[in-house]
PDB file of C-alpha atoms in Angstrom:
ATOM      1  CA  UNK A  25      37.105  12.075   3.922  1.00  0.00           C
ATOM      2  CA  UNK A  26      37.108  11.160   0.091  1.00  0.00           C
ATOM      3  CA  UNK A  27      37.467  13.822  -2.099  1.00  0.00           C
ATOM      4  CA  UNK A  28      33.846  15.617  -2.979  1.00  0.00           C
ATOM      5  CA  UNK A  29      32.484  13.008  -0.264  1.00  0.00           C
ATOM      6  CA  UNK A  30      29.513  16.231   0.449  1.00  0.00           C
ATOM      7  CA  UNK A  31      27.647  14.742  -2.977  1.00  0.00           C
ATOM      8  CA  UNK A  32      26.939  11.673  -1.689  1.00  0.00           C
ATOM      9  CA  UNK A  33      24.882  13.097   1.328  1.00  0.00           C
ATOM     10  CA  UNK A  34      21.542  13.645   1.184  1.00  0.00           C
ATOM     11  CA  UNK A  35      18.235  14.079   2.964  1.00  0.00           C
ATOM     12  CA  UNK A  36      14.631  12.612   2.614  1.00  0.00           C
ATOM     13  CA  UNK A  37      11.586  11.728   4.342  1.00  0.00           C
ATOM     14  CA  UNK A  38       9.936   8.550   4.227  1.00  0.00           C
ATOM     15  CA  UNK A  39       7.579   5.425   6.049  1.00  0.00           C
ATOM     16  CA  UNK A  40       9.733   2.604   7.138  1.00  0.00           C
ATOM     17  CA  UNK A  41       8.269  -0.601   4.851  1.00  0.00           C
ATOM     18  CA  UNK A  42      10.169  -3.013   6.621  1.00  0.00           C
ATOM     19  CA  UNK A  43      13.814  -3.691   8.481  1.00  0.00           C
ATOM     20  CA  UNK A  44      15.695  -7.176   8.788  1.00  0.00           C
ATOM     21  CA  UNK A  45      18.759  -8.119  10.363  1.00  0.00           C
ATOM     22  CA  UNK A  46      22.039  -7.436   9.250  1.00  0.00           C
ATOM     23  CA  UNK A  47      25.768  -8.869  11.504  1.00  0.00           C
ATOM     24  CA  UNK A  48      25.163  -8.520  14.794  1.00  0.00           C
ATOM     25  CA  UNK A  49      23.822  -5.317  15.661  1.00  0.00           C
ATOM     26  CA  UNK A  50      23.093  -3.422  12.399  1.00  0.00           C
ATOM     27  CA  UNK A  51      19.667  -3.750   9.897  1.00  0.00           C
ATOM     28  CA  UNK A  52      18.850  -3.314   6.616  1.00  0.00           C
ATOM     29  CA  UNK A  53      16.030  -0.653   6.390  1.00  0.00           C
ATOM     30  CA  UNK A  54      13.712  -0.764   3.662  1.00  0.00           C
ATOM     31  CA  UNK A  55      12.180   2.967   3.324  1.00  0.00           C
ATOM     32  CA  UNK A  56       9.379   4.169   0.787  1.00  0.00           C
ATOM     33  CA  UNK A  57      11.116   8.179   0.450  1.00  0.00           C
ATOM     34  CA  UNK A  58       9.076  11.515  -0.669  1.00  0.00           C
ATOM     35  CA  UNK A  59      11.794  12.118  -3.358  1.00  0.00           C
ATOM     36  CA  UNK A  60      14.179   9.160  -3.816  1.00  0.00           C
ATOM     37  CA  UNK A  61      11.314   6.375  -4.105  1.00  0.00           C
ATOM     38  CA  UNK A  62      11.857   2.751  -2.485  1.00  0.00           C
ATOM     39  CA  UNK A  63      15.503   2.857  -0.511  1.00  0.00           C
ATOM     40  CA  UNK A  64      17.021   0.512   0.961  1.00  0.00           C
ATOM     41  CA  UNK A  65      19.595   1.416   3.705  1.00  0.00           C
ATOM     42  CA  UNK A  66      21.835   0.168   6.388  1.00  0.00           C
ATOM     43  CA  UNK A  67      21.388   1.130   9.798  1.00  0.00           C
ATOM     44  CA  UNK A  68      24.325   1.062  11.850  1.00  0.00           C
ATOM     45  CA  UNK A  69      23.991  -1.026  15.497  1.00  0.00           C
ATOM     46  CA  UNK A  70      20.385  -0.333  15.975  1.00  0.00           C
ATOM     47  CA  UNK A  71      19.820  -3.653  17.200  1.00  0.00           C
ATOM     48  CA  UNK A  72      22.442  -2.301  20.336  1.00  0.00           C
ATOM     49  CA  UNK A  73      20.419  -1.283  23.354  1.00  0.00           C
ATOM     50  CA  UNK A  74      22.409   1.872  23.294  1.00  0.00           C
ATOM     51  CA  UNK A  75      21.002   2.771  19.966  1.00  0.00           C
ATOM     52  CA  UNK A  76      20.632   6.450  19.082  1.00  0.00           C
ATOM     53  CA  UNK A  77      17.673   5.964  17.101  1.00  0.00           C
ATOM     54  CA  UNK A  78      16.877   1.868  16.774  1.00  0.00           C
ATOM     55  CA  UNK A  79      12.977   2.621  17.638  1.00  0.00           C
ATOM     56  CA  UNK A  80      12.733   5.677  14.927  1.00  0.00           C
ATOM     57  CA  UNK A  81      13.742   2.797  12.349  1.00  0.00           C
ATOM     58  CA  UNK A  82      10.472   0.408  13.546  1.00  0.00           C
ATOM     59  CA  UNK A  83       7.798  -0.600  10.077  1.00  0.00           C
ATOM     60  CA  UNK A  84       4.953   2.764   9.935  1.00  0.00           C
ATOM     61  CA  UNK A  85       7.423   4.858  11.324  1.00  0.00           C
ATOM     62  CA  UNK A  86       7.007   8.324   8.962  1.00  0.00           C
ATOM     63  CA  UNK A  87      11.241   9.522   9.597  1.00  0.00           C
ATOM     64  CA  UNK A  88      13.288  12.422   8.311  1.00  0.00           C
ATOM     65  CA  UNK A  89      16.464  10.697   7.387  1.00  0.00           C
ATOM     66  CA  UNK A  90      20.025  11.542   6.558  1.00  0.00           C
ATOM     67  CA  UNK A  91      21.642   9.094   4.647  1.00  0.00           C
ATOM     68  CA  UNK A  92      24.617   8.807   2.605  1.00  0.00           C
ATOM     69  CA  UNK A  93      25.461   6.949  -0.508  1.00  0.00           C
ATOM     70  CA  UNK A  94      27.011   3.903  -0.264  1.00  0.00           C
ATOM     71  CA  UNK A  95      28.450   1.147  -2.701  1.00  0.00           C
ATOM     72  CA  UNK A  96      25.709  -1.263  -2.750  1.00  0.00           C
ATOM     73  CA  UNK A  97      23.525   0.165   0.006  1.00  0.00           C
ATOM     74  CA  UNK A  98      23.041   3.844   1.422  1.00  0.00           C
ATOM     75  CA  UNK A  99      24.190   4.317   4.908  1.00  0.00           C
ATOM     76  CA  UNK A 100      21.516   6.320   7.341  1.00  0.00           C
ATOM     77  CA  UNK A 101      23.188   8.257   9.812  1.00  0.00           C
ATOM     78  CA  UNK A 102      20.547  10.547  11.519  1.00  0.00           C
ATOM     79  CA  UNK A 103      17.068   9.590  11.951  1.00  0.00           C
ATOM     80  CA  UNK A 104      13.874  11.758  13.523  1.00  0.00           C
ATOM     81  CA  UNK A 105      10.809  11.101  13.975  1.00  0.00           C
ATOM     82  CA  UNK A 106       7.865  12.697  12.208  1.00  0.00           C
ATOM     83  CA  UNK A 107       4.948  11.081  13.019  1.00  0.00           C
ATOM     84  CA  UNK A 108       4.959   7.019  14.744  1.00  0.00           C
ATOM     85  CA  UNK A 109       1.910   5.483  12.592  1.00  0.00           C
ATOM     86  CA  UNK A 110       2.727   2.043  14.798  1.00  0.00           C
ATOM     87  CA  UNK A 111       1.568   3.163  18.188  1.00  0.00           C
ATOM     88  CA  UNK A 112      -2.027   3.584  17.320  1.00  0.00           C
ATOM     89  CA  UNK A 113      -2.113   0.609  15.121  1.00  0.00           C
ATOM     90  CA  UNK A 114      -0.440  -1.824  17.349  1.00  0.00           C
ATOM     91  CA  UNK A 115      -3.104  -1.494  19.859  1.00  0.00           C
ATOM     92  CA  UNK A 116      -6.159  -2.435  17.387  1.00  0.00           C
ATOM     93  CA  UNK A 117      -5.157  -5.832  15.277  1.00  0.00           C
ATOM     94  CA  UNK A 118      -7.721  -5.541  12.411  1.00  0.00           C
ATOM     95  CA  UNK A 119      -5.790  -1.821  11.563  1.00  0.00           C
ATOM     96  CA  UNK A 120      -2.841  -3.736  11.952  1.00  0.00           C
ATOM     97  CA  UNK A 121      -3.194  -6.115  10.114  1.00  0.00           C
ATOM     98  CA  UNK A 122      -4.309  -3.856   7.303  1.00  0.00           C
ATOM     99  CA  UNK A 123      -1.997  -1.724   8.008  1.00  0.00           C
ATOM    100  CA  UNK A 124       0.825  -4.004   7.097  1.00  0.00           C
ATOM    101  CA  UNK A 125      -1.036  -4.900   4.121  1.00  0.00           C
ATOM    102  CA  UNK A 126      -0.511  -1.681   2.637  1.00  0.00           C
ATOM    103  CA  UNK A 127       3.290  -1.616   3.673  1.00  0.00           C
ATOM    104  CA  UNK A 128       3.552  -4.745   1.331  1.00  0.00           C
ATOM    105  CA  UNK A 129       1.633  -3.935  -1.167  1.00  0.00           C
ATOM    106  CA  UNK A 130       3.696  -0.607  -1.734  1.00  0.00           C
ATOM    107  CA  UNK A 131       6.927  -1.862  -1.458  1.00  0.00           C
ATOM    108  CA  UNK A 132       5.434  -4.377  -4.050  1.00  0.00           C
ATOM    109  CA  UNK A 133       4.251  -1.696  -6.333  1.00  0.00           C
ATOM    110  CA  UNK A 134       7.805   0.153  -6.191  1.00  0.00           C
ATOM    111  CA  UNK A 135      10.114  -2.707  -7.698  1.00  0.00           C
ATOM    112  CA  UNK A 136      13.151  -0.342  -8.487  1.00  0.00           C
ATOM    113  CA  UNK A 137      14.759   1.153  -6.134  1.00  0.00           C
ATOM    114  CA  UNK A 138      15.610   5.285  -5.911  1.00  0.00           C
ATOM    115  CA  UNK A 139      12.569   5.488  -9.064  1.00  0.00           C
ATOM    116  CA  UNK A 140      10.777   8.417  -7.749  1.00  0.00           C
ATOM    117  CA  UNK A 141       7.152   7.725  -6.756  1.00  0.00           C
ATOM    118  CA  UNK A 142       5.698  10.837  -5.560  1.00  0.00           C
ATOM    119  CA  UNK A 143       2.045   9.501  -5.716  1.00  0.00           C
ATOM    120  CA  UNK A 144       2.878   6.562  -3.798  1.00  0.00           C
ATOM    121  CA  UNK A 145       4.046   7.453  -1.563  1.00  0.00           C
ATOM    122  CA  UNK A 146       1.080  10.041  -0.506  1.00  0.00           C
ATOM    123  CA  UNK A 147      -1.050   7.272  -1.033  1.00  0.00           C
ATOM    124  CA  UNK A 148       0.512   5.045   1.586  1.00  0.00           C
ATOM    125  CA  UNK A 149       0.518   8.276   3.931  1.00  0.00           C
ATOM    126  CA  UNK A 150      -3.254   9.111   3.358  1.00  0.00           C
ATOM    127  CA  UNK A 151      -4.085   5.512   3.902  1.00  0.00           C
ATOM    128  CA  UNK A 152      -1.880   5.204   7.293  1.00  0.00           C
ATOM    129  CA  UNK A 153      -3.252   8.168   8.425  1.00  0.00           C
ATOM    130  CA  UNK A 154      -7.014   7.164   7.635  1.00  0.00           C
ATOM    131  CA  UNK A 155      -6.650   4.142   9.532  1.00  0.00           C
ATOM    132  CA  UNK A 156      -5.079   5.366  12.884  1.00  0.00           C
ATOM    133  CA  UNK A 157      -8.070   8.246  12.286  1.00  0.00           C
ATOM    134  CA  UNK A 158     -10.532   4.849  13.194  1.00  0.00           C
ATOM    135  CA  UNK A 159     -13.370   6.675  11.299  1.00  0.00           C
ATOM    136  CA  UNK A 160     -14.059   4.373   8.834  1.00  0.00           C
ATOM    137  CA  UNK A 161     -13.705   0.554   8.835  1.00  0.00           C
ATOM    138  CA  UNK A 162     -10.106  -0.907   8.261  1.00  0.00           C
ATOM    139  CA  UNK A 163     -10.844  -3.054   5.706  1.00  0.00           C
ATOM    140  CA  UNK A 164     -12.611  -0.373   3.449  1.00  0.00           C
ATOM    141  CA  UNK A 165     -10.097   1.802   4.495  1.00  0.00           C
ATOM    142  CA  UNK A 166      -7.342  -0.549   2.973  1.00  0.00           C
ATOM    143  CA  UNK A 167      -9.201  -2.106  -0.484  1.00  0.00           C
ATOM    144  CA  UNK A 168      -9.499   2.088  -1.060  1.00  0.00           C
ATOM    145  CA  UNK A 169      -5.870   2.118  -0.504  1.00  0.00           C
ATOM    146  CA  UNK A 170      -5.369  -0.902  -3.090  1.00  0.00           C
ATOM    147  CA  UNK A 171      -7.690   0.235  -5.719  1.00  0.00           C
ATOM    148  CA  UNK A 172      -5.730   4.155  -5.674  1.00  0.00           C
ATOM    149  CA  UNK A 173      -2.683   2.018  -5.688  1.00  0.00           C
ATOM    150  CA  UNK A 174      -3.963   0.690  -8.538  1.00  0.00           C
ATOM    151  CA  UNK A 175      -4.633   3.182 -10.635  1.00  0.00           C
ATOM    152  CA  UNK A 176      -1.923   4.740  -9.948  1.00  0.00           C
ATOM    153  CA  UNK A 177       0.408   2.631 -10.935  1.00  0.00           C
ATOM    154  CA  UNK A 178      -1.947   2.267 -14.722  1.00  0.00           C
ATOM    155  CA  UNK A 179      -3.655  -1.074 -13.581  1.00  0.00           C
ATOM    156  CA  UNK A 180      -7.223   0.911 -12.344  1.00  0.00           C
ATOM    157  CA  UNK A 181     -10.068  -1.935 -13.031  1.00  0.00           C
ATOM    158  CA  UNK A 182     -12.788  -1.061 -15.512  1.00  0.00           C
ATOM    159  CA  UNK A 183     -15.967  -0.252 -13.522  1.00  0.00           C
ATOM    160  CA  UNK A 184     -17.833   1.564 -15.451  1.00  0.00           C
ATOM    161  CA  UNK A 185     -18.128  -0.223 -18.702  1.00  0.00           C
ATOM    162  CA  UNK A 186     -17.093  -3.212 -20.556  1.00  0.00           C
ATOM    163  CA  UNK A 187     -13.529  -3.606 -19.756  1.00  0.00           C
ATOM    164  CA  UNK A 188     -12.696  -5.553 -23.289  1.00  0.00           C
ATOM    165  CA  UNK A 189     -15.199  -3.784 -25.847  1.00  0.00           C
ATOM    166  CA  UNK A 190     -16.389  -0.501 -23.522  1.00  0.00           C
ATOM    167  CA  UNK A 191     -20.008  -1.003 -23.619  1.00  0.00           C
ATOM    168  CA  UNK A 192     -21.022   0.926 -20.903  1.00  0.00           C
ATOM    169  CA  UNK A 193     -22.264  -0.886 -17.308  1.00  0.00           C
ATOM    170  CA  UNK A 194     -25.979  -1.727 -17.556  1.00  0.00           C
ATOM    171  CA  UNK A 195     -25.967  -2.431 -13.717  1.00  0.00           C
ATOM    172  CA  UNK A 196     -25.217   1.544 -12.992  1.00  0.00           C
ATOM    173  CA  UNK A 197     -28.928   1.958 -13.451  1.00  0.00           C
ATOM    174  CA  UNK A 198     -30.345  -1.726 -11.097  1.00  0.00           C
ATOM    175  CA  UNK A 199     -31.668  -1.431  -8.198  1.00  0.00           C
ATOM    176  CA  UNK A 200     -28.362  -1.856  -5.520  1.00  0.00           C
ATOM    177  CA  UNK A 201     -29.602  -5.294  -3.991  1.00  0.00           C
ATOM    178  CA  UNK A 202     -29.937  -6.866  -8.065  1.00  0.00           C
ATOM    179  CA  UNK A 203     -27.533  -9.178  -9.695  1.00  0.00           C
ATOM    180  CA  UNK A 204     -27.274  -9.111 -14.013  1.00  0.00           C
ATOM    181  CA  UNK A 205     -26.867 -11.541 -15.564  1.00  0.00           C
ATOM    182  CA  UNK A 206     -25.427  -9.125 -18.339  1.00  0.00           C
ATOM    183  CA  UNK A 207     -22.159  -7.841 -16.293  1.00  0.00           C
ATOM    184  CA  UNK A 208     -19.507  -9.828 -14.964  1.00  0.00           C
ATOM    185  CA  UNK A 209     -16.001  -8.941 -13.216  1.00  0.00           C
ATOM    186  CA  UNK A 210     -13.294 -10.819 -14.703  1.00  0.00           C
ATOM    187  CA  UNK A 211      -9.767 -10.212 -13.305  1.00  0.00           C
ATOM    188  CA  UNK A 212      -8.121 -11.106 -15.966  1.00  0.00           C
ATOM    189  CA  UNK A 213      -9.796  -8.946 -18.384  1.00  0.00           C
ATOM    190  CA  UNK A 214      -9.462  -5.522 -16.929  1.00  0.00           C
ATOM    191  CA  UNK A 215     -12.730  -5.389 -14.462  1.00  0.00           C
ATOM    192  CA  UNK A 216     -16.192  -5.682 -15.765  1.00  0.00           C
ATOM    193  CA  UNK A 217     -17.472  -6.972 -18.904  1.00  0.00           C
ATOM    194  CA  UNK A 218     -20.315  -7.241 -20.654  1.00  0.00           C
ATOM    195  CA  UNK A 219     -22.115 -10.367 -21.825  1.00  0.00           C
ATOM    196  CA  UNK A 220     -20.824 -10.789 -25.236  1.00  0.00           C
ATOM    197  CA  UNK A 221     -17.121 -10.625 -24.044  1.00  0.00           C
ATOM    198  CA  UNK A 222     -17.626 -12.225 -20.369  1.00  0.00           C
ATOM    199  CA  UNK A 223     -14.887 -15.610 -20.237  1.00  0.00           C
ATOM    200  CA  UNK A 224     -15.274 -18.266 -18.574  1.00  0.00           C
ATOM    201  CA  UNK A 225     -15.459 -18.472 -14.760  1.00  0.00           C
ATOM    202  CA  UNK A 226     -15.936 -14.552 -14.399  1.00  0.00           C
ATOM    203  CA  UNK A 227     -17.432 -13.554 -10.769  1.00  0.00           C
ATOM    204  CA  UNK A 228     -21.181 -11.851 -11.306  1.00  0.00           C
ATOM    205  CA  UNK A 229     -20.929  -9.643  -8.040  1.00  0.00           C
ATOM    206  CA  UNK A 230     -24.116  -7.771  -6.972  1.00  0.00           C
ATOM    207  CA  UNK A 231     -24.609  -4.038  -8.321  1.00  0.00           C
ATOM    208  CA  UNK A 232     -23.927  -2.641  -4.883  1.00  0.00           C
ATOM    209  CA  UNK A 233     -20.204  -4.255  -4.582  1.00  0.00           C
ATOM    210  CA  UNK A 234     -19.746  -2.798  -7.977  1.00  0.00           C
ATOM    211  CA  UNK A 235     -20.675   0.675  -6.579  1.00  0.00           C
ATOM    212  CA  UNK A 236     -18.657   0.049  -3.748  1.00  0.00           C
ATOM    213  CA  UNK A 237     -15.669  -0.276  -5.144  1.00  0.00           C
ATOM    214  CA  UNK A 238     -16.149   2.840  -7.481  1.00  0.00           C
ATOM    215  CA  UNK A 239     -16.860   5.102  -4.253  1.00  0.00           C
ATOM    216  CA  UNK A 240     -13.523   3.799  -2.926  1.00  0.00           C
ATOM    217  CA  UNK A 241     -11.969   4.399  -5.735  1.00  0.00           C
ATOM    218  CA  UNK A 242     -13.393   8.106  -6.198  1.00  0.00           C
ATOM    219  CA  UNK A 243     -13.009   8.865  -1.917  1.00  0.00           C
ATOM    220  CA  UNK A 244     -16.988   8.593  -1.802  1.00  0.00           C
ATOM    221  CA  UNK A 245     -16.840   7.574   2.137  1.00  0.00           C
ATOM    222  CA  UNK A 246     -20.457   8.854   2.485  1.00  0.00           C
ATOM    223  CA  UNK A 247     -21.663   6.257   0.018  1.00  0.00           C
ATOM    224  CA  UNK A 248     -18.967   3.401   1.358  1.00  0.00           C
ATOM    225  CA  UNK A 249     -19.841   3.607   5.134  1.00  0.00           C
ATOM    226  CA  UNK A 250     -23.766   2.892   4.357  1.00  0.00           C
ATOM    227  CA  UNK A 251     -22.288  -0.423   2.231  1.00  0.00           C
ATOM    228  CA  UNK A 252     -23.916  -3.529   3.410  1.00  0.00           C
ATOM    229  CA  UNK A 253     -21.172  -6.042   4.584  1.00  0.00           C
ATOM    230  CA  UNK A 254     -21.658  -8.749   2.401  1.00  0.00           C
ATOM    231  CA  UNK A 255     -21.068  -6.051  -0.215  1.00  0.00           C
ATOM    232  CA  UNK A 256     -18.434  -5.112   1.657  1.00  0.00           C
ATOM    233  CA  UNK A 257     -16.519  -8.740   1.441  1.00  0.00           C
ATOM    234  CA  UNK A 258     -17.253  -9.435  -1.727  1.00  0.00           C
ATOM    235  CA  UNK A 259     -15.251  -6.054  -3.022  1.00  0.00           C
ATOM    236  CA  UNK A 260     -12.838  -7.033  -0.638  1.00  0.00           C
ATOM    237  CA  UNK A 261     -12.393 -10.668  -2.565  1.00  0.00           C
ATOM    238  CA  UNK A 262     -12.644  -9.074  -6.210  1.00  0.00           C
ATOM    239  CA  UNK A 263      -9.479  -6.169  -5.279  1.00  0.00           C
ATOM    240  CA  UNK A 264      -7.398  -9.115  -3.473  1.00  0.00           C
ATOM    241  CA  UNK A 265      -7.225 -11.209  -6.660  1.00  0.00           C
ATOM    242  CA  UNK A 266      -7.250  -7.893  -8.928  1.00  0.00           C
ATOM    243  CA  UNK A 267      -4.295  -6.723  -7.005  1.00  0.00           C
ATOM    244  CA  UNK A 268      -2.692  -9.821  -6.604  1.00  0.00           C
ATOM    245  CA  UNK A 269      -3.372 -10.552  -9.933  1.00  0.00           C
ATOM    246  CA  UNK A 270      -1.547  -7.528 -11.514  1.00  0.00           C
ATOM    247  CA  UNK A 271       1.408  -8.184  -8.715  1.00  0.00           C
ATOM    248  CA  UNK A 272       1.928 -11.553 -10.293  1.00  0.00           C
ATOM    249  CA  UNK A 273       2.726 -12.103  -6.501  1.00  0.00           C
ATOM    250  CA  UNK A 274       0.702 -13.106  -3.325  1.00  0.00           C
ATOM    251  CA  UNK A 275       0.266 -10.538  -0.415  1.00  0.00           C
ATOM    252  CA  UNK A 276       0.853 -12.419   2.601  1.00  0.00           C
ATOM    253  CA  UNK A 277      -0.705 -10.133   4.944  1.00  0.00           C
ATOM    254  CA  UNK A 278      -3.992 -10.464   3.460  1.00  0.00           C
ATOM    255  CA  UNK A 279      -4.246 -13.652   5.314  1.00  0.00           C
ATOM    256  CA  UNK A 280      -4.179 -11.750   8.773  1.00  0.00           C
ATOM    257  CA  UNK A 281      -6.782  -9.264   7.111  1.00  0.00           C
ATOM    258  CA  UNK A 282      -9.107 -12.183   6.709  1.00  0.00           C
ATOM    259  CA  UNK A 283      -9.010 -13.506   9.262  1.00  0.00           C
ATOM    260  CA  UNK A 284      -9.162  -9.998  11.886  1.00  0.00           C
TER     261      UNK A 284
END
C-alpha cells in the first residue's frame, strides 16, 4: 500500500444517475452522493456474471458506497443496497419514464463533480420516493420535482408577480377557468409578466395552470390533485421549456414523458 493510502478512502451514500461501459467487464458509475455531490466512479467487473454487487450499481438504485480516490476517477469497492427505487418503477412506464427524467435533470443541475449538493440530492430522493408511493400522478409528481429543482439551484420562475418590473399577479384574484389578457409567462424573462413588460411571443396560460404550478412548487398536493388536466399539460409545457431553458440543454427523457 502507498504511504497514508487510509486518506484516500471514504464512504457515502448516494442514487445511481446513470452507468456506461468501461473495457470489458468494468463501468463507469455516475452517482449523485449525500456529501460528496455528483461522482463519478469506476466499478470494477460488474458487467462479469460473477459480480459481487453489478445489480446494486443499476440507475435509481439509493447505495451505501465505499470508494476510494483515484487519479482521474474514484474506484468503488463495496456497494449495499439501501433502498432499489427501480423495481417499483420498472413495472409502471409513465413513473418510469418520469422517473428517468429526474435522474437527468439532476445530474444536469450538478455540472461539477464532488461540489456538495445537499438539497439536491433530497430533492431527487423525495421525488423517487413520491413516485414509487403512486399517490399522486407521475407527471405532477415530476414538474414538482423540476420546479424545487429549480429553485433550488436560484432559477425559481416568478409566479406571483411581474417577473421584470414586480407588479404583482392580477390573475391571483380571476376566477380559475379565466384567461388575462394582462399576465403572460415568458421563459425568457423569469416567469410571469405583466402587460407593460410582456415580449413578444409570451404564452398567456389560464389562471388555474398558473396556480398549479405554485402548489407544486409550495407541496400543495391537496390543491394539485383537484387540477383539471388540460391545466395539468399546459404547466407541464411551460416547466419543460423553463427548465430546459435555464439548462441551455434538452432533456431527452421528456420525450418518453410525453408520450406515456
Amino acid at each position: 500500500m502507498r504511504e497514508n493510502d487510509w486518506v484516500s478512502l471514504y464512504r457515502d451514500d448516494g442514487i445511481v444517475l446513470r452507468t456506461q461501459k468501461l473495457g470489458e467487464a468494468d463501468r463507469i458509475i455516475s452517482i449523485l452522493t449525500r456529501r460528496n455531490g455528483r461522482v463519478r466512479a469506476v466499478a470494477k467487473g460488474v458487467r462479469r456474471t460473477k459480480s459481487r454487487f453489478g445489480a446494486r450499481l443499476e440507475p435509481f438504485t439509493h447505495v451505501d458506497l465505499l470508494l476510494y480516490t483515484g487519479r482521474s476517477l474514484d474506484v468503488i469497492t463495496q456497494a449495499e443496497t439501501v433502498r432499489p427505487y427501480g423495481e417499483p418503477l420498472a413495472a409502471d412506464y409513465p413513473r418510469y419514464t418520469s422517473g428517468t427524467a429526474m435522474l437527468e435533470t439532476a445530474e444536469r443541475f450538478t455540472p461539477v463533480e464532488k461540489e456538495p449538493l445537499i438539497r439536491q440530492f433530497l430533492l431527487l430522493i423525495g421525488g423517487l420516493r413520491a413516485l414509487c408511493e403512486a399517490e399522486h400522478d407521475p407527471r405532477l409528481v415530476l414538474d414538482a420535482y423540476l420546479l424545487r429543482t429549480l429553485a433550488v439551484a436560484g432559477y425559481a420562475p416568478a409566479l406571483e408577480e411581474c417577473a421584470v418590473c414586480g407588479t404583482p399577479d392580477p390573475g391571483v384574484a380571476e376566477e380559475p377557468a379565466q384567461r388575462s389578457g394582462s399576465r403572460a409567462f415568458a421563459v425568457p424573462a423569469g416567469g410571469l409578466t405583466c402587460r407593460s413588460c410582456r415580449p413578444p411571443g409570451a404564452a398567456t396560460p389560464a389562471v388555474a395552470t398558473i396556480a398549479l404550478m405554485r402548489a407544486l412548487l409550495r407541496g400543495d398536493w391537496a390543491q394539485a390533485d383537484a387540477s383539471q388536466p388540460r391545466h395539468q399539460v399546459e404547466c407541464s409545457g411551460l416547466v419543460a421549456a423553463y427548465v430546459q431553458w435555464h439548462l441551455e440543454h434538452t432533456i431527452r427523457s421528456l420525450r418518453h414523458v410525453e408520450h406515456a
